[in-house]
Structure formats: structure tokens, C-alpha cells
JSON list of C-alpha atoms in Angstrom, two decimals:
[
{"chain": "A", "resi": 1, "resn": "MET", "atom": "CA", "xyz": [-8.95, -4.41, -28.69]},
{"chain": "A", "resi": 2, "resn": "ILE", "atom": "CA", "xyz": [-9.37, -3.14, -25.08]},
{"chain": "A", "resi": 3, "resn": "VAL", "atom": "CA", "xyz": [-6.37, -2.34, -23.45]},
{"chain": "A", "resi": 4, "resn": "VAL", "atom": "CA", "xyz": [-5.98, -2.84, -19.66]},
{"chain": "A", "resi": 5, "resn": "SER", "atom": "CA", "xyz": [-3.15, -0.55, -17.95]},
{"chain": "A", "resi": 6, "resn": "ALA", "atom": "CA", "xyz": [-1.17, -2.51, -14.93]},
{"chain": "A", "resi": 7, "resn": "SER", "atom": "CA", "xyz": [1.43, -1.41, -13.09]},
{"chain": "A", "resi": 8, "resn": "LEU", "atom": "CA", "xyz": [3.94, -3.26, -10.25]},
{"chain": "A", "resi": 9, "resn": "ILE", "atom": "CA", "xyz": [4.65, -0.49, -7.71]},
{"chain": "A", "resi": 10, "resn": "PRO", "atom": "CA", "xyz": [7.20, -1.33, -4.67]},
{"chain": "A", "resi": 11, "resn": "PHE", "atom": "CA", "xyz": [5.47, -0.71, -1.37]},
{"chain": "A", "resi": 12, "resn": "LEU", "atom": "CA", "xyz": [7.73, 0.12, 1.78]},
{"chain": "A", "resi": 13, "resn": "GLU", "atom": "CA", "xyz": [6.00, -0.36, 5.64]},
{"chain": "A", "resi": 14, "resn": "MET", "atom": "CA", "xyz": [7.50, 1.02, 7.72]},
{"chain": "A", "resi": 15, "resn": "ASN", "atom": "CA", "xyz": [7.74, 1.10, 11.66]},
{"chain": "A", "resi": 16, "resn": "GLY", "atom": "CA", "xyz": [6.92, 4.76, 12.23]},
{"chain": "A", "resi": 17, "resn": "SER", "atom": "CA", "xyz": [9.71, 6.07, 10.23]},
{"chain": "A", "resi": 18, "resn": "ALA", "atom": "CA", "xyz": [7.88, 6.64, 6.99]},
{"chain": "A", "resi": 19, "resn": "ASN", "atom": "CA", "xyz": [8.61, 10.43, 7.54]},
{"chain": "A", "resi": 20, "resn": "GLU", "atom": "CA", "xyz": [12.08, 9.73, 8.11]},
{"chain": "A", "resi": 21, "resn": "ALA", "atom": "CA", "xyz": [12.25, 7.30, 5.06]},
{"chain": "A", "resi": 22, "resn": "ILE", "atom": "CA", "xyz": [10.28, 10.02, 2.77]},
{"chain": "A", "resi": 23, "resn": "ASP", "atom": "CA", "xyz": [12.88, 12.88, 3.65]},
{"chain": "A", "resi": 24, "resn": "LEU", "atom": "CA", "xyz": [16.10, 10.64, 2.86]},
{"chain": "A", "resi": 25, "resn": "TYR", "atom": "CA", "xyz": [14.54, 9.74, -0.72]},
{"chain": "A", "resi": 26, "resn": "VAL", "atom": "CA", "xyz": [13.91, 13.22, -1.30]},
{"chain": "A", "resi": 27, "resn": "LYS", "atom": "CA", "xyz": [17.03, 14.24, -0.95]},
{"chain": "A", "resi": 28, "resn": "ALA", "atom": "CA", "xyz": [19.21, 10.65, -1.89]},
{"chain": "A", "resi": 29, "resn": "LEU", "atom": "CA", "xyz": [17.14, 10.19, -4.87]},
{"chain": "A", "resi": 30, "resn": "ASP", "atom": "CA", "xyz": [15.58, 13.30, -5.95]},
{"chain": "A", "resi": 31, "resn": "ALA", "atom": "CA", "xyz": [11.87, 12.13, -5.45]},
{"chain": "A", "resi": 32, "resn": "LYS", "atom": "CA", "xyz": [8.98, 14.18, -5.49]},
{"chain": "A", "resi": 33, "resn": "VAL", "atom": "CA", "xyz": [6.53, 13.25, -3.45]},
{"chain": "A", "resi": 34, "resn": "THR", "atom": "CA", "xyz": [3.14, 13.44, -5.17]},
{"chain": "A", "resi": 35, "resn": "TYR", "atom": "CA", "xyz": [0.41, 12.41, -2.03]},
{"chain": "A", "resi": 36, "resn": "ILE", "atom": "CA", "xyz": [0.56, 11.93, 1.41]},
{"chain": "A", "resi": 37, "resn": "LEU", "atom": "CA", "xyz": [-1.95, 10.98, 4.02]},
{"chain": "A", "resi": 38, "resn": "ARG", "atom": "CA", "xyz": [-1.24, 11.06, 7.38]},
{"chain": "A", "resi": 39, "resn": "PHE", "atom": "CA", "xyz": [-3.60, 8.80, 10.44]},
{"chain": "A", "resi": 40, "resn": "GLY", "atom": "CA", "xyz": [-4.22, 12.35, 11.95]},
{"chain": "A", "resi": 41, "resn": "ASP", "atom": "CA", "xyz": [-5.79, 13.50, 8.78]},
{"chain": "A", "resi": 42, "resn": "MET", "atom": "CA", "xyz": [-8.29, 10.71, 8.45]},
{"chain": "A", "resi": 43, "resn": "PRO", "atom": "CA", "xyz": [-11.69, 10.43, 10.12]},
{"chain": "A", "resi": 44, "resn": "GLU", "atom": "CA", "xyz": [-11.37, 9.16, 13.84]},
{"chain": "A", "resi": 45, "resn": "ASN", "atom": "CA", "xyz": [-12.58, 5.53, 14.52]},
{"chain": "A", "resi": 46, "resn": "PRO", "atom": "CA", "xyz": [-13.79, 5.31, 17.96]},
{"chain": "A", "resi": 47, "resn": "GLU", "atom": "CA", "xyz": [-13.68, 1.47, 18.19]},
{"chain": "A", "resi": 48, "resn": "VAL", "atom": "CA", "xyz": [-10.21, 1.59, 16.97]},
{"chain": "A", "resi": 49, "resn": "PRO", "atom": "CA", "xyz": [-8.64, 4.76, 18.99]},
{"chain": "A", "resi": 50, "resn": "LEU", "atom": "CA", "xyz": [-5.42, 6.28, 17.02]},
{"chain": "A", "resi": 51, "resn": "LEU", "atom": "CA", "xyz": [-2.61, 7.15, 19.85]},
{"chain": "A", "resi": 52, "resn": "PRO", "atom": "CA", "xyz": [-1.29, 10.64, 20.00]},
{"chain": "A", "resi": 53, "resn": "GLU", "atom": "CA", "xyz": [2.14, 10.01, 19.11]},
{"chain": "A", "resi": 54, "resn": "LYS", "atom": "CA", "xyz": [0.96, 8.47, 15.55]},
{"chain": "A", "resi": 55, "resn": "LYS", "atom": "CA", "xyz": [-1.45, 11.28, 14.25]},
{"chain": "A", "resi": 56, "resn": "ASP", "atom": "CA", "xyz": [1.58, 12.19, 12.00]},
{"chain": "A", "resi": 57, "resn": "TRP", "atom": "CA", "xyz": [2.41, 8.91, 10.92]},
{"chain": "A", "resi": 58, "resn": "VAL", "atom": "CA", "xyz": [2.27, 8.05, 7.59]},
{"chain": "A", "resi": 59, "resn": "ASN", "atom": "CA", "xyz": [-1.27, 5.99, 6.30]},
{"chain": "A", "resi": 60, "resn": "TYR", "atom": "CA", "xyz": [-0.20, 6.25, 2.61]},
{"chain": "A", "resi": 61, "resn": "ALA", "atom": "CA", "xyz": [2.07, 8.30, 0.97]},
{"chain": "A", "resi": 62, "resn": "VAL", "atom": "CA", "xyz": [3.50, 8.26, -3.23]},
{"chain": "A", "resi": 63, "resn": "LEU", "atom": "CA", "xyz": [6.73, 9.56, -4.37]},
{"chain": "A", "resi": 64, "resn": "ARG", "atom": "CA", "xyz": [7.84, 9.73, -8.40]},
{"chain": "A", "resi": 65, "resn": "ILE", "atom": "CA", "xyz": [11.34, 8.92, -8.58]},
{"chain": "A", "resi": 66, "resn": "GLY", "atom": "CA", "xyz": [11.68, 9.76, -12.26]},
{"chain": "A", "resi": 67, "resn": "ASP", "atom": "CA", "xyz": [9.10, 7.54, -14.29]},
{"chain": "A", "resi": 68, "resn": "SER", "atom": "CA", "xyz": [8.68, 5.20, -11.30]},
{"chain": "A", "resi": 69, "resn": "GLU", "atom": "CA", "xyz": [6.58, 5.61, -8.51]},
{"chain": "A", "resi": 70, "resn": "LEU", "atom": "CA", "xyz": [7.22, 4.25, -4.79]},
{"chain": "A", "resi": 71, "resn": "GLN", "atom": "CA", "xyz": [4.36, 3.62, -2.05]},
{"chain": "A", "resi": 72, "resn": "ILE", "atom": "CA", "xyz": [5.14, 4.20, 1.61]},
{"chain": "A", "resi": 73, "resn": "THR", "atom": "CA", "xyz": [3.13, 3.50, 4.90]},
{"chain": "A", "resi": 74, "resn": "ASP", "atom": "CA", "xyz": [4.04, 3.49, 8.62]},
{"chain": "A", "resi": 75, "resn": "ASN", "atom": "CA", "xyz": [2.20, 0.38, 10.33]},
{"chain": "A", "resi": 76, "resn": "VAL", "atom": "CA", "xyz": [-0.11, 1.12, 12.95]},
{"chain": "A", "resi": 77, "resn": "THR", "atom": "CA", "xyz": [-2.27, -2.35, 13.25]},
{"chain": "A", "resi": 78, "resn": "GLY", "atom": "CA", "xyz": [-0.46, -3.96, 15.68]},
{"chain": "A", "resi": 79, "resn": "SER", "atom": "CA", "xyz": [0.76, -6.96, 12.82]},
{"chain": "A", "resi": 80, "resn": "THR", "atom": "CA", "xyz": [4.19, -7.94, 13.11]},
{"chain": "A", "resi": 81, "resn": "TYR", "atom": "CA", "xyz": [6.95, -6.05, 11.59]},
{"chain": "A", "resi": 82, "resn": "GLU", "atom": "CA", "xyz": [10.32, -7.14, 10.77]},
{"chain": "A", "resi": 83, "resn": "LYS", "atom": "CA", "xyz": [12.87, -4.79, 9.60]},
{"chain": "A", "resi": 84, "resn": "GLY", "atom": "CA", "xyz": [14.08, -6.32, 6.35]},
{"chain": "A", "resi": 85, "resn": "THR", "atom": "CA", "xyz": [10.65, -7.79, 5.49]},
{"chain": "A", "resi": 86, "resn": "GLN", "atom": "CA", "xyz": [8.45, -4.80, 4.81]},
{"chain": "A", "resi": 87, "resn": "ILE", "atom": "CA", "xyz": [8.38, -4.90, 0.98]},
{"chain": "A", "resi": 88, "resn": "THR", "atom": "CA", "xyz": [4.98, -5.57, -0.83]},
{"chain": "A", "resi": 89, "resn": "ILE", "atom": "CA", "xyz": [4.68, -5.21, -4.17]},
{"chain": "A", "resi": 90, "resn": "VAL", "atom": "CA", "xyz": [0.90, -3.19, -5.34]},
{"chain": "A", "resi": 91, "resn": "VAL", "atom": "CA", "xyz": [-0.39, -4.52, -8.84]},
{"chain": "A", "resi": 92, "resn": "GLN", "atom": "CA", "xyz": [-2.56, -1.53, -9.91]},
{"chain": "A", "resi": 93, "resn": "THR", "atom": "CA", "xyz": [-4.86, -1.88, -12.37]},
{"chain": "A", "resi": 94, "resn": "ASP", "atom": "CA", "xyz": [-7.72, 0.08, -13.79]},
{"chain": "A", "resi": 95, "resn": "ASP", "atom": "CA", "xyz": [-10.04, -2.70, -15.03]},
{"chain": "A", "resi": 96, "resn": "LYS", "atom": "CA", "xyz": [-11.28, -4.89, -11.92]},
{"chain": "A", "resi": 97, "resn": "GLU", "atom": "CA", "xyz": [-11.68, -7.73, -13.45]},
{"chain": "A", "resi": 98, "resn": "LYS", "atom": "CA", "xyz": [-8.17, -7.91, -14.07]},
{"chain": "A", "resi": 99, "resn": "ALA", "atom": "CA", "xyz": [-7.66, -7.51, -10.27]},
{"chain": "A", "resi": 100, "resn": "THR", "atom": "CA", "xyz": [-9.66, -10.50, -9.33]},
{"chain": "A", "resi": 101, "resn": "GLN", "atom": "CA", "xyz": [-7.84, -12.37, -12.03]},
{"chain": "A", "resi": 102, "resn": "TYR", "atom": "CA", "xyz": [-4.93, -11.09, -10.45]},
{"chain": "A", "resi": 103, "resn": "PHE", "atom": "CA", "xyz": [-6.15, -12.02, -6.97]},
{"chain": "A", "resi": 104, "resn": "GLU", "atom": "CA", "xyz": [-7.29, -15.58, -7.43]},
{"chain": "A", "resi": 105, "resn": "ALA", "atom": "CA", "xyz": [-4.15, -16.73, -9.26]},
{"chain": "A", "resi": 106, "resn": "LEU", "atom": "CA", "xyz": [-1.60, -15.06, -6.29]},
{"chain": "A", "resi": 107, "resn": "LYS", "atom": "CA", "xyz": [-4.12, -16.69, -3.69]},
{"chain": "A", "resi": 108, "resn": "GLN", "atom": "CA", "xyz": [-3.72, -19.93, -5.28]},
{"chain": "A", "resi": 109, "resn": "GLY", "atom": "CA", "xyz": [-1.10, -22.10, -2.76]},
{"chain": "A", "resi": 110, "resn": "GLY", "atom": "CA", "xyz": [-0.71, -18.83, -0.75]},
{"chain": "A", "resi": 111, "resn": "ARG", "atom": "CA", "xyz": [-2.55, -16.97, 2.38]},
{"chain": "A", "resi": 112, "resn": "VAL", "atom": "CA", "xyz": [-4.95, -14.19, 1.82]},
{"chain": "A", "resi": 113, "resn": "ASN", "atom": "CA", "xyz": [-4.51, -11.05, 4.02]},
{"chain": "A", "resi": 114, "resn": "ASN", "atom": "CA", "xyz": [-7.21, -9.36, 3.02]},
{"chain": "A", "resi": 115, "resn": "PRO", "atom": "CA", "xyz": [-10.10, -9.96, 0.46]},
{"chain": "A", "resi": 116, "resn": "LEU", "atom": "CA", "xyz": [-10.35, -8.47, -2.60]},
{"chain": "A", "resi": 117, "resn": "GLU", "atom": "CA", "xyz": [-13.13, -6.45, -2.45]},
{"chain": "A", "resi": 118, "resn": "ALA", "atom": "CA", "xyz": [-14.61, -2.37, -2.61]},
{"chain": "A", "resi": 119, "resn": "SER", "atom": "CA", "xyz": [-12.86, -0.10, 0.34]},
{"chain": "A", "resi": 120, "resn": "PHE", "atom": "CA", "xyz": [-13.27, 3.47, 0.69]},
{"chain": "A", "resi": 121, "resn": "PHE", "atom": "CA", "xyz": [-10.41, 4.20, -2.18]},
{"chain": "A", "resi": 122, "resn": "SER", "atom": "CA", "xyz": [-11.21, 1.61, -4.32]},
{"chain": "A", "resi": 123, "resn": "PRO", "atom": "CA", "xyz": [-13.21, -0.38, -6.45]},
{"chain": "A", "resi": 124, "resn": "ALA", "atom": "CA", "xyz": [-11.24, -4.06, -5.50]},
{"chain": "A", "resi": 125, "resn": "TYR", "atom": "CA", "xyz": [-8.48, -3.57, -3.00]},
{"chain": "A", "resi": 126, "resn": "GLY", "atom": "CA", "xyz": [-6.94, -7.02, -2.06]},
{"chain": "A", "resi": 127, "resn": "ASN", "atom": "CA", "xyz": [-3.74, -8.27, 0.15]},
{"chain": "A", "resi": 128, "resn": "VAL", "atom": "CA", "xyz": [-2.30, -11.50, -0.48]},
{"chain": "A", "resi": 129, "resn": "THR", "atom": "CA", "xyz": [0.23, -13.47, 0.04]},
{"chain": "A", "resi": 130, "resn": "ASP", "atom": "CA", "xyz": [1.79, -16.20, -2.45]},
{"chain": "A", "resi": 131, "resn": "LYS", "atom": "CA", "xyz": [3.03, -19.42, -2.40]},
{"chain": "A", "resi": 132, "resn": "PHE", "atom": "CA", "xyz": [6.69, -17.82, -2.08]},
{"chain": "A", "resi": 133, "resn": "GLY", "atom": "CA", "xyz": [5.86, -15.59, 0.64]},
{"chain": "A", "resi": 134, "resn": "ILE", "atom": "CA", "xyz": [5.81, -12.45, -1.75]},
{"chain": "A", "resi": 135, "resn": "THR", "atom": "CA", "xyz": [2.97, -10.13, -0.21]},
{"chain": "A", "resi": 136, "resn": "PHE", "atom": "CA", "xyz": [1.05, -8.87, -2.82]},
{"chain": "A", "resi": 137, "resn": "ARG", "atom": "CA", "xyz": [-1.58, -5.68, -2.67]},
{"chain": "A", "resi": 138, "resn": "ILE", "atom": "CA", "xyz": [-4.16, -5.86, -5.61]},
{"chain": "A", "resi": 139, "resn": "LEU", "atom": "CA", "xyz": [-5.75, -2.32, -6.07]},
{"chain": "A", "resi": 140, "resn": "THR", "atom": "CA", "xyz": [-7.82, -1.55, -8.76]},
{"chain": "A", "resi": 141, "resn": "LYS", "atom": "CA", "xyz": [-7.82, 2.24, -9.52]},
{"chain": "A", "resi": 142, "resn": "GLY", "atom": "CA", "xyz": [-10.46, 4.55, -8.72]},
{"chain": "A", "resi": 143, "resn": "ARG", "atom": "CA", "xyz": [-12.96, 5.27, -5.53]},
{"chain": "A", "resi": 144, "resn": "GLN", "atom": "CA", "xyz": [-15.84, 2.96, -4.56]}
]
């Protein structure tokens, strides 16, 4: 019998306040920062230059709170940001086929925001909003 691991992780999208949120959660919830990548740490994309004031913004951070995980990012893509609607659920699995199954099921009656495909950080990553308006990031563990 093959056992597939999957977990649901809250993913918070901030508008330049991720560092402040991380500081709050470290103090208020005894969170431990287990990973953080800032936009300034990433390779520059000449086609999409990053403003200097956004180099310290958080591209991706993982906080451990007890037995749970919380992921946080700052929005630099220019997509619509509305306070109170920036919570997404990450469905993380170790099986690419299972990730595809999740993605295909969630997109029925919903909207594909980013197709499920390989990326530099995952063999299968996609973003989909289901028919109820809930956004899910489907992520297969590992690197391409």
C-alpha cells in the first residue's frame, strides 16, 4: 500500500507588511521562522525590475507554530490586494499525480489562476480558485 502525504497550510498574502506580521506572530504565538526568502535575495529579472524599496519584502516565509505551519508572502505582482481576503490554503503533497488530482477537482466550476506545472521550486505547482471563491495553491514537495 502506498501512503501519500498531504497537508493543508494557511498562506497569508500581505501588501508589504509581511515582515511586521512575522514579528507579531513570533512574539504573540511563539512562532519560529524556519525559512525566509526576500525578493532581494532572488536573481534579478530584467523584464520585471524590482523596485529598491521592495527588496526587503518577503517572497516566501515559513513559520512553525507548535505542530502547525504558516506561510507568508508579500504581494509584488500588482494583482488586486484587499485586506481581509488575502488568506489562501496551500495543499502540499509529496505525489505529483495526487497534486494533479486535487487541482483538476478544484478547478471544476472555478478559475485557474496559474496552471499546474513544474517550477524551480516544485515538480508541480498551480493556483486555482474553486467555485466557492476559495483560492488554493497546489504544491508538490521537492524541486524540479
